[in-house]
Amino acid sequence: MDQYSARTAAPSEPRLRPRTGPSRLLIPDVLRGFAIIAMLIAHAAAFLPNVPWAVSFITANFSDVASPLFALVMGMSAELVWRRGGRVGMTLLQHTLRGLFLVVLGVWMISWGSWVAVILSYLGLLIIIGAPILLARTPIVIALTVLILVVSQPLVAAARTWIWVYMAPPVIREPMFWLFLGPQYRVVNLLPMFLIGALLIRHGMKRDRLLWAMAAVAPLAYVSWGVGQRLGTVQSGDYLDTLKDVGLVFAVYVCVVLAATVRRERAERFWAVVFVPLRACGQVALSLYLLHVGLIALWNNAYGRPAENVYAGWLVIVPGMILVGWLWWRFIGTGPVEWVMGWLTGRPKALRPAG
């Protein structure tokens, strides 16, 4: 494989290091933290049904960026796992177990009765499919990424005509929905972001021409989606919908890399403070996901979806969960669900990492 080790990539990493030690990379943790906070904001929006249009627009963009950004970071994480070495078969098994854990967790969480469209089963299938692709050389991964992007819209459109899927047994129907037919998420649309995340790790997360190209693409992609929305209906899974995801994810990635690679001391201190809650939530993102969906389910089962603004609910789900994430990260370390997943997949984590 044409991959370089984590140590070789270290010089392109920012100097702002996480509390848990030098083995963790800052940028993936911050991106994952941004993704979970964006999801918290999206899911808490139901507590504030009566807000100005501008607030709804901003909330919708947080909702739209969360799932593709999670896919991007999962690709980064999968690539980093491959870099740690070990037998290919064992590493593939660990990726598969991780994916199955997320699938089972997602199916279970759907039964809780929240208003959240649970994404974990989609992400679980995503890593099962995407991780083996990362064994290929970089040109092949790039070609597959482009190919999947090209076939995604016609494939999703064709899948919507497959009447037999709706009559198939659950063991077939559910994976087909996760792959092609999900109303909010589909693996076929998330997979290119997963592969792009792995490619960014291979390239190195640094200021260079690629980063500036991504900065130029981001607004153009987002505006293209906006124009498409004005001229007609853009369906979830269409090319223009994918362009919107690309624009949002690239914008977040560029901003995080630029902030994480500053060299002026005052700016570095500022971003070190800003990144604390992001990387804290990023390291316990799965635990926060389960916790906030559980709280929403408790509310929904007891009172239903709010018809009037319930500010206390929004405060619990957004700043409340961020505070919980920071406190757990600061005083304990590894999230409880992350700890269980590490134990089940053969990559155990210390509940309180040294450092």
Tab-separated table of C-alpha atoms in Angstrom:
chain	number	residue	atom	x	y	z
A	1	MET	CA	0.000	0.000	0.000
A	2	ASP	CA	1.163	3.547	-0.751
A	3	GLN	CA	0.476	4.750	2.770
A	4	TYR	CA	2.859	6.408	5.150
A	5	SER	CA	2.907	5.857	8.867
A	6	ALA	CA	1.332	8.096	11.469
A	7	ARG	CA	4.773	9.189	12.576
A	8	THR	CA	5.660	10.293	9.061
A	9	ALA	CA	2.466	12.332	8.919
A	10	ALA	CA	3.096	13.978	12.270
A	11	PRO	CA	4.943	17.095	10.979
A	12	SER	CA	1.798	18.187	9.091
A	13	GLU	CA	-0.256	17.978	12.269
A	14	PRO	CA	-0.980	21.124	14.275
A	15	ARG	CA	0.872	21.812	17.480
A	16	LEU	CA	-2.333	21.966	19.511
A	17	ARG	CA	-2.411	18.551	21.108
A	18	PRO	CA	-5.291	16.809	22.878
A	19	ARG	CA	-5.151	16.161	26.592
A	20	THR	CA	-5.135	12.408	26.119
A	21	GLY	CA	-1.631	12.354	24.712
A	22	PRO	CA	0.352	12.623	21.492
A	23	SER	CA	-1.109	9.471	19.910
A	24	ARG	CA	-4.383	11.232	19.070
A	25	LEU	CA	-4.642	13.578	16.121
A	26	LEU	CA	-6.351	16.871	16.796
A	27	ILE	CA	-8.164	17.582	13.536
A	28	PRO	CA	-10.268	14.363	13.342
A	29	ASP	CA	-11.341	14.837	16.975
A	30	VAL	CA	-12.366	18.458	16.321
A	31	LEU	CA	-14.256	17.507	13.153
A	32	ARG	CA	-16.056	14.698	14.983
A	33	GLY	CA	-16.889	17.120	17.787
A	34	PHE	CA	-18.313	19.612	15.299
A	35	ALA	CA	-20.375	16.824	13.719
A	36	ILE	CA	-21.939	15.659	17.000
A	37	ILE	CA	-22.674	19.240	18.087
A	38	ALA	CA	-24.269	19.913	14.683
A	39	MET	CA	-26.413	16.818	15.221
A	40	LEU	CA	-27.390	17.984	18.706
A	41	ILE	CA	-28.509	21.322	17.252
A	42	ALA	CA	-30.453	19.574	14.483
A	43	HIS	CA	-32.266	17.188	16.823
A	44	ALA	CA	-32.983	19.867	19.433
A	45	ALA	CA	-34.663	22.059	16.812
A	46	ALA	CA	-37.941	20.226	17.466
A	47	PHE	CA	-38.038	21.886	20.901
A	48	LEU	CA	-38.216	25.280	19.153
A	49	PRO	CA	-40.849	24.920	16.424
A	50	ASN	CA	-41.574	28.661	16.298
A	51	VAL	CA	-38.395	30.508	15.362
A	52	PRO	CA	-37.505	33.084	12.672
A	53	TRP	CA	-36.640	31.880	9.173
A	54	ALA	CA	-32.960	32.761	9.613
A	55	VAL	CA	-32.686	30.497	12.668
A	56	SER	CA	-34.384	27.643	10.799
A	57	PHE	CA	-32.001	28.117	7.868
A	58	ILE	CA	-28.918	27.941	10.103
A	59	THR	CA	-30.307	24.916	11.945
A	60	ALA	CA	-31.010	23.170	8.632
A	61	ASN	CA	-27.404	23.656	7.564
A	62	PHE	CA	-26.150	22.161	10.836
A	63	SER	CA	-28.470	19.217	10.181
A	64	ASP	CA	-27.219	18.819	6.611
A	65	VAL	CA	-23.513	18.873	7.477
A	66	ALA	CA	-23.650	16.423	10.388
A	67	SER	CA	-24.051	13.078	8.584
A	68	PRO	CA	-21.551	13.607	5.712
A	69	LEU	CA	-19.052	15.043	8.200
A	70	PHE	CA	-19.430	11.937	10.365
A	71	ALA	CA	-18.766	9.836	7.254
A	72	LEU	CA	-15.648	11.889	6.460
A	73	VAL	CA	-14.274	11.413	9.983
A	74	MET	CA	-15.087	7.678	9.922
A	75	GLY	CA	-12.973	7.415	6.774
A	76	MET	CA	-10.149	9.237	8.544
A	77	SER	CA	-10.410	6.905	11.528
A	78	ALA	CA	-10.502	3.785	9.356
A	79	GLU	CA	-7.376	4.919	7.502
A	80	LEU	CA	-5.589	5.605	10.786
A	81	VAL	CA	-6.480	2.115	12.040
A	82	TRP	CA	-4.906	0.590	8.916
A	83	ARG	CA	-1.754	2.636	9.555
A	84	ARG	CA	-1.272	1.088	12.965
A	85	GLY	CA	-0.278	-2.138	11.286
A	86	GLY	CA	-1.204	-5.651	12.284
A	87	ARG	CA	-2.554	-8.510	10.228
A	88	VAL	CA	-4.953	-7.539	7.454
A	89	GLY	CA	-7.466	-10.223	8.364
A	90	MET	CA	-7.560	-9.201	12.016
A	91	THR	CA	-7.940	-5.508	11.171
A	92	LEU	CA	-10.755	-6.275	8.732
A	93	LEU	CA	-12.459	-8.320	11.426
A	94	GLN	CA	-12.168	-5.409	13.866
A	95	HIS	CA	-13.671	-3.005	11.322
A	96	THR	CA	-16.499	-5.468	10.688
A	97	LEU	CA	-17.198	-5.925	14.387
A	98	ARG	CA	-17.240	-2.175	14.851
A	99	GLY	CA	-19.725	-1.840	12.008
A	100	LEU	CA	-21.946	-4.621	13.355
A	101	PHE	CA	-21.887	-3.006	16.797
A	102	LEU	CA	-23.138	0.255	15.288
A	103	VAL	CA	-25.810	-1.557	13.253
A	104	VAL	CA	-27.154	-3.391	16.307
A	105	LEU	CA	-27.025	-0.210	18.366
A	106	GLY	CA	-28.874	1.713	15.664
A	107	VAL	CA	-31.612	-0.897	15.292
A	108	TRP	CA	-32.086	-0.935	19.070
A	109	MET	CA	-32.243	2.866	19.282
A	110	ILE	CA	-34.992	3.046	16.655
A	111	SER	CA	-37.257	1.219	19.115
A	112	TRP	CA	-36.831	3.949	21.740
A	113	GLY	CA	-39.486	6.170	20.185
A	114	SER	CA	-37.583	9.416	19.663
A	115	TRP	CA	-38.132	11.786	16.735
A	116	VAL	CA	-34.485	11.310	15.699
A	117	ALA	CA	-33.658	9.595	12.400
A	118	VAL	CA	-30.999	7.300	13.884
A	119	ILE	CA	-27.899	7.166	11.683
A	120	LEU	CA	-25.832	4.483	13.439
A	121	SER	CA	-26.969	1.526	11.294
A	122	TYR	CA	-26.034	3.459	8.152
A	123	LEU	CA	-22.602	4.289	9.575
A	124	GLY	CA	-22.100	0.684	10.643
A	125	LEU	CA	-22.773	-0.627	7.144
A	126	LEU	CA	-20.641	2.205	5.769
A	127	ILE	CA	-17.528	1.098	7.634
A	128	ILE	CA	-18.104	-2.569	6.765
A	129	ILE	CA	-18.179	-1.662	3.067
A	130	GLY	CA	-15.685	1.207	3.094
A	131	ALA	CA	-12.836	-0.153	5.226
A	132	PRO	CA	-11.763	-2.921	2.784
A	133	ILE	CA	-11.609	-0.392	-0.056
A	134	LEU	CA	-8.825	1.414	1.827
A	135	LEU	CA	-6.538	-1.569	1.183
A	136	ALA	CA	-6.295	-0.301	-2.408
A	137	ARG	CA	-3.685	2.128	-3.645
A	138	THR	CA	-4.555	5.822	-3.697
A	139	PRO	CA	-5.284	6.119	-7.472
A	140	ILE	CA	-7.776	3.258	-7.200
A	141	VAL	CA	-9.470	4.818	-4.157
A	142	ILE	CA	-9.739	8.138	-6.028
A	143	ALA	CA	-11.214	6.399	-9.075
A	144	LEU	CA	-13.758	4.526	-6.942
A	145	THR	CA	-14.729	7.752	-5.180
A	146	VAL	CA	-15.415	9.459	-8.507
A	147	LEU	CA	-17.262	6.400	-9.842
A	148	ILE	CA	-19.561	6.201	-6.798
A	149	LEU	CA	-20.295	9.919	-7.048
A	150	VAL	CA	-21.197	9.534	-10.735
A	151	VAL	CA	-23.501	6.527	-10.289
A	152	SER	CA	-25.097	7.683	-7.039
A	153	GLN	CA	-28.057	9.652	-8.464
A	154	PRO	CA	-29.132	7.117	-11.128
A	155	LEU	CA	-28.632	4.269	-8.670
A	156	VAL	CA	-30.774	5.910	-5.985
A	157	ALA	CA	-33.413	6.802	-8.596
A	158	ALA	CA	-33.489	3.216	-9.861
A	159	ALA	CA	-33.699	1.822	-6.316
A	160	ARG	CA	-36.848	3.867	-5.680
A	161	THR	CA	-38.603	1.781	-8.342
A	162	TRP	CA	-37.693	-1.552	-6.743
A	163	ILE	CA	-41.117	-2.475	-5.369
A	164	TRP	CA	-39.850	-5.913	-4.327
A	165	VAL	CA	-37.679	-4.327	-1.626
A	166	TYR	CA	-40.733	-3.230	0.345
A	167	MET	CA	-42.077	-6.792	0.361
A	168	ALA	CA	-38.761	-8.468	1.175
A	169	PRO	CA	-37.987	-9.943	4.613
A	170	PRO	CA	-36.484	-7.448	7.117
A	171	VAL	CA	-33.043	-9.046	6.838
A	172	ILE	CA	-32.996	-7.939	3.175
A	173	ARG	CA	-35.270	-4.888	3.308
A	174	GLU	CA	-33.420	-3.021	6.044
A	175	PRO	CA	-29.908	-3.249	4.502
A	176	MET	CA	-31.376	-2.176	1.143
A	177	PHE	CA	-32.906	0.870	2.821
A	178	TRP	CA	-29.606	1.659	4.497
A	179	LEU	CA	-27.779	1.339	1.185
A	180	PHE	CA	-30.130	3.105	-1.247
A	181	LEU	CA	-33.557	4.042	0.082
A	182	GLY	CA	-33.183	5.859	3.401
A	183	PRO	CA	-35.205	9.093	3.433
A	184	GLN	CA	-32.414	11.042	5.182
A	185	TYR	CA	-29.273	8.912	4.824
A	186	ARG	CA	-27.950	6.375	2.318
A	187	VAL	CA	-24.643	4.525	2.352
A	188	VAL	CA	-24.213	5.106	-1.387
A	189	ASN	CA	-24.169	8.876	-0.723
A	190	LEU	CA	-22.035	8.655	2.438
A	191	LEU	CA	-19.379	6.359	0.966
A	192	PRO	CA	-17.635	9.046	-1.173
A	193	MET	CA	-17.237	11.218	1.942
A	194	PHE	CA	-15.805	8.227	3.814
A	195	LEU	CA	-13.233	7.677	1.058
A	196	ILE	CA	-12.413	11.394	0.852
A	197	GLY	CA	-11.694	11.354	4.594
A	198	ALA	CA	-9.221	8.502	4.141
A	199	LEU	CA	-7.602	10.288	1.198
A	200	LEU	CA	-7.153	13.440	3.270
A	201	ILE	CA	-5.254	11.417	5.878
A	202	ARG	CA	-3.034	9.974	3.152
A	203	HIS	CA	-2.392	13.426	1.747
A	204	GLY	CA	-1.757	15.071	5.116
A	205	MET	CA	-3.966	17.620	6.849
A	206	LYS	CA	-2.032	20.757	6.022
A	207	ARG	CA	-2.130	24.121	4.294
A	208	ASP	CA	-1.333	23.529	0.660
A	209	ARG	CA	-2.862	23.797	-2.803
A	210	LEU	CA	-5.357	21.032	-2.078
A	211	LEU	CA	-6.718	22.934	0.921
A	212	TRP	CA	-7.083	26.125	-1.103
A	213	ALA	CA	-8.804	24.142	-3.870
A	214	MET	CA	-11.266	22.761	-1.316
A	215	ALA	CA	-11.833	26.313	-0.058
A	216	ALA	CA	-12.703	27.388	-3.608
A	217	VAL	CA	-14.951	24.376	-4.276
A	218	ALA	CA	-16.969	24.750	-1.044
A	219	PRO	CA	-18.932	27.947	-1.899
A	220	LEU	CA	-19.333	26.984	-5.557
A	221	ALA	CA	-20.801	23.607	-4.599
A	222	TYR	CA	-23.166	25.134	-2.062
A	223	VAL	CA	-24.328	27.884	-4.436
A	224	SER	CA	-24.958	25.269	-7.146
A	225	TRP	CA	-27.318	23.474	-4.786
A	226	GLY	CA	-28.989	26.782	-3.877
A	227	VAL	CA	-29.585	27.635	-7.531
A	228	GLY	CA	-30.986	24.156	-8.116
A	229	GLN	CA	-33.368	24.614	-5.201
A	230	ARG	CA	-34.628	27.880	-6.662
A	231	LEU	CA	-35.099	26.446	-10.164
A	232	GLY	CA	-36.744	23.181	-9.188
A	233	THR	CA	-36.979	20.370	-6.654
A	234	VAL	CA	-33.739	18.826	-5.455
A	235	GLN	CA	-34.339	15.368	-4.029
A	236	SER	CA	-32.218	13.835	-1.320
A	237	GLY	CA	-29.537	11.782	-3.054
A	238	ASP	CA	-29.395	13.895	-6.227
A	239	TYR	CA	-26.133	15.321	-7.532
A	240	LEU	CA	-27.085	18.801	-6.325
A	241	ASP	CA	-27.881	17.444	-2.870
A	242	THR	CA	-24.430	15.835	-2.843
A	243	LEU	CA	-22.887	19.152	-3.907
A	244	LYS	CA	-24.490	20.799	-0.892
A	245	ASP	CA	-22.909	18.161	1.378
A	246	VAL	CA	-19.541	18.665	-0.317
A	247	GLY	CA	-19.774	22.430	0.118
A	248	LEU	CA	-20.655	22.244	3.815
A	249	VAL	CA	-18.126	19.537	4.700
A	250	PHE	CA	-15.287	21.157	2.759
A	251	ALA	CA	-16.038	24.517	4.411
A	252	VAL	CA	-15.860	22.984	7.900
A	253	TYR	CA	-12.708	21.011	7.065
A	254	VAL	CA	-10.903	24.044	5.610
A	255	CYS	CA	-11.798	26.239	8.598
A	256	VAL	CA	-10.659	23.597	11.103
A	257	VAL	CA	-7.354	22.984	9.322
A	258	LEU	CA	-6.655	26.707	8.986
A	259	ALA	CA	-7.410	27.264	12.673
A	260	ALA	CA	-5.432	24.222	13.809
A	261	THR	CA	-2.332	25.156	11.828
A	262	VAL	CA	-1.973	28.784	12.897
A	263	ARG	CA	1.542	29.776	13.869
A	264	ARG	CA	0.971	33.086	15.658
A	265	GLU	CA	1.140	32.467	19.387
A	266	ARG	CA	-1.907	34.560	20.308
A	267	ALA	CA	-4.054	32.942	17.620
A	268	GLU	CA	-2.839	29.512	18.653
A	269	ARG	CA	-3.883	30.139	22.262
A	270	PHE	CA	-7.296	31.352	21.104
A	271	TRP	CA	-7.988	28.277	18.974
A	272	ALA	CA	-6.679	25.972	21.679
A	273	VAL	CA	-9.478	27.273	23.915
A	274	VAL	CA	-12.121	27.082	21.150
A	275	PHE	CA	-11.138	23.511	20.321
A	276	VAL	CA	-11.472	22.204	23.892
A	277	PRO	CA	-15.252	21.508	23.812
A	278	LEU	CA	-15.049	20.306	20.205
A	279	ARG	CA	-12.343	17.730	20.776
A	280	ALA	CA	-13.911	16.752	24.114
A	281	CYS	CA	-17.254	16.024	22.469
A	282	GLY	CA	-15.447	14.416	19.539
A	283	GLN	CA	-13.777	11.858	21.784
A	284	VAL	CA	-17.072	10.865	23.459
A	285	ALA	CA	-19.329	11.475	20.424
A	286	LEU	CA	-20.939	8.021	20.369
A	287	SER	CA	-21.813	8.199	24.065
A	288	LEU	CA	-23.294	11.681	23.617
A	289	TYR	CA	-25.295	10.437	20.659
A	290	LEU	CA	-26.927	7.672	22.703
A	291	LEU	CA	-27.490	9.921	25.696
A	292	HIS	CA	-29.229	12.743	23.848
A	293	VAL	CA	-31.398	10.375	21.769
A	294	GLY	CA	-32.410	8.627	24.993
A	295	LEU	CA	-33.419	11.924	26.596
A	296	ILE	CA	-35.391	12.943	23.516
A	297	ALA	CA	-37.137	9.554	23.534
A	298	LEU	CA	-38.126	10.023	27.187
A	299	TRP	CA	-39.647	13.416	26.363
A	300	ASN	CA	-41.334	12.231	23.181
A	301	ASN	CA	-42.885	9.186	24.830
A	302	ALA	CA	-44.178	11.295	27.720
A	303	TYR	CA	-45.280	14.518	25.989
A	304	GLY	CA	-44.938	14.143	22.227
A	305	ARG	CA	-43.295	16.581	19.829
A	306	PRO	CA	-43.625	20.151	21.161
A	307	ALA	CA	-46.119	22.477	19.481
A	308	GLU	CA	-44.700	25.511	21.318
A	309	ASN	CA	-41.120	26.476	22.101
A	310	VAL	CA	-39.646	24.512	24.997
A	311	TYR	CA	-36.407	26.352	25.690
A	312	ALA	CA	-35.454	24.097	28.604
A	313	GLY	CA	-35.446	21.089	26.278
A	314	TRP	CA	-33.160	22.854	23.802
A	315	LEU	CA	-30.795	23.887	26.592
A	316	VAL	CA	-30.571	20.327	27.897
A	317	ILE	CA	-29.860	18.803	24.485
A	318	VAL	CA	-27.364	21.363	23.148
A	319	PRO	CA	-25.339	23.164	25.853
A	320	GLY	CA	-26.265	20.481	28.396
A	321	MET	CA	-24.817	17.651	26.303
A	322	ILE	CA	-21.722	19.710	25.424
A	323	LEU	CA	-21.136	20.275	29.138
A	324	VAL	CA	-21.626	16.577	29.904
A	325	GLY	CA	-19.190	15.671	27.138
A	326	TRP	CA	-16.553	18.081	28.413
A	327	LEU	CA	-16.938	16.960	32.038
A	328	TRP	CA	-16.649	13.277	31.132
A	329	TRP	CA	-13.621	13.913	28.895
A	330	ARG	CA	-11.961	16.161	31.495
A	331	PHE	CA	-12.428	13.998	34.567
A	332	ILE	CA	-12.819	10.455	33.223
A	333	GLY	CA	-11.655	10.203	29.619
A	334	THR	CA	-12.991	7.534	27.260
A	335	GLY	CA	-16.749	7.576	26.722
A	336	PRO	CA	-18.611	4.559	28.148
A	337	VAL	CA	-20.026	3.450	24.778
A	338	GLU	CA	-16.621	3.944	23.128
A	339	TRP	CA	-15.107	1.803	25.888
A	340	VAL	CA	-17.631	-1.000	25.287
A	341	MET	CA	-17.082	-0.871	21.527
A	342	GLY	CA	-13.314	-1.018	21.986
A	343	TRP	CA	-13.648	-4.059	24.225
A	344	LEU	CA	-16.038	-5.862	21.842
A	345	THR	CA	-13.946	-5.164	18.738
A	346	GLY	CA	-10.594	-6.193	20.172
A	347	ARG	CA	-9.208	-2.666	20.470
A	348	PRO	CA	-9.718	-2.023	24.186
A	349	LYS	CA	-9.339	1.499	25.525
A	350	ALA	CA	-8.445	2.525	29.033
A	351	LEU	CA	-11.466	4.207	30.624
A	352	ARG	CA	-9.116	6.914	31.870
A	353	PRO	CA	-6.195	7.240	29.418
A	354	ALA	CA	-2.822	8.170	30.793
A	355	GLY	CA	-1.412	11.591	29.985
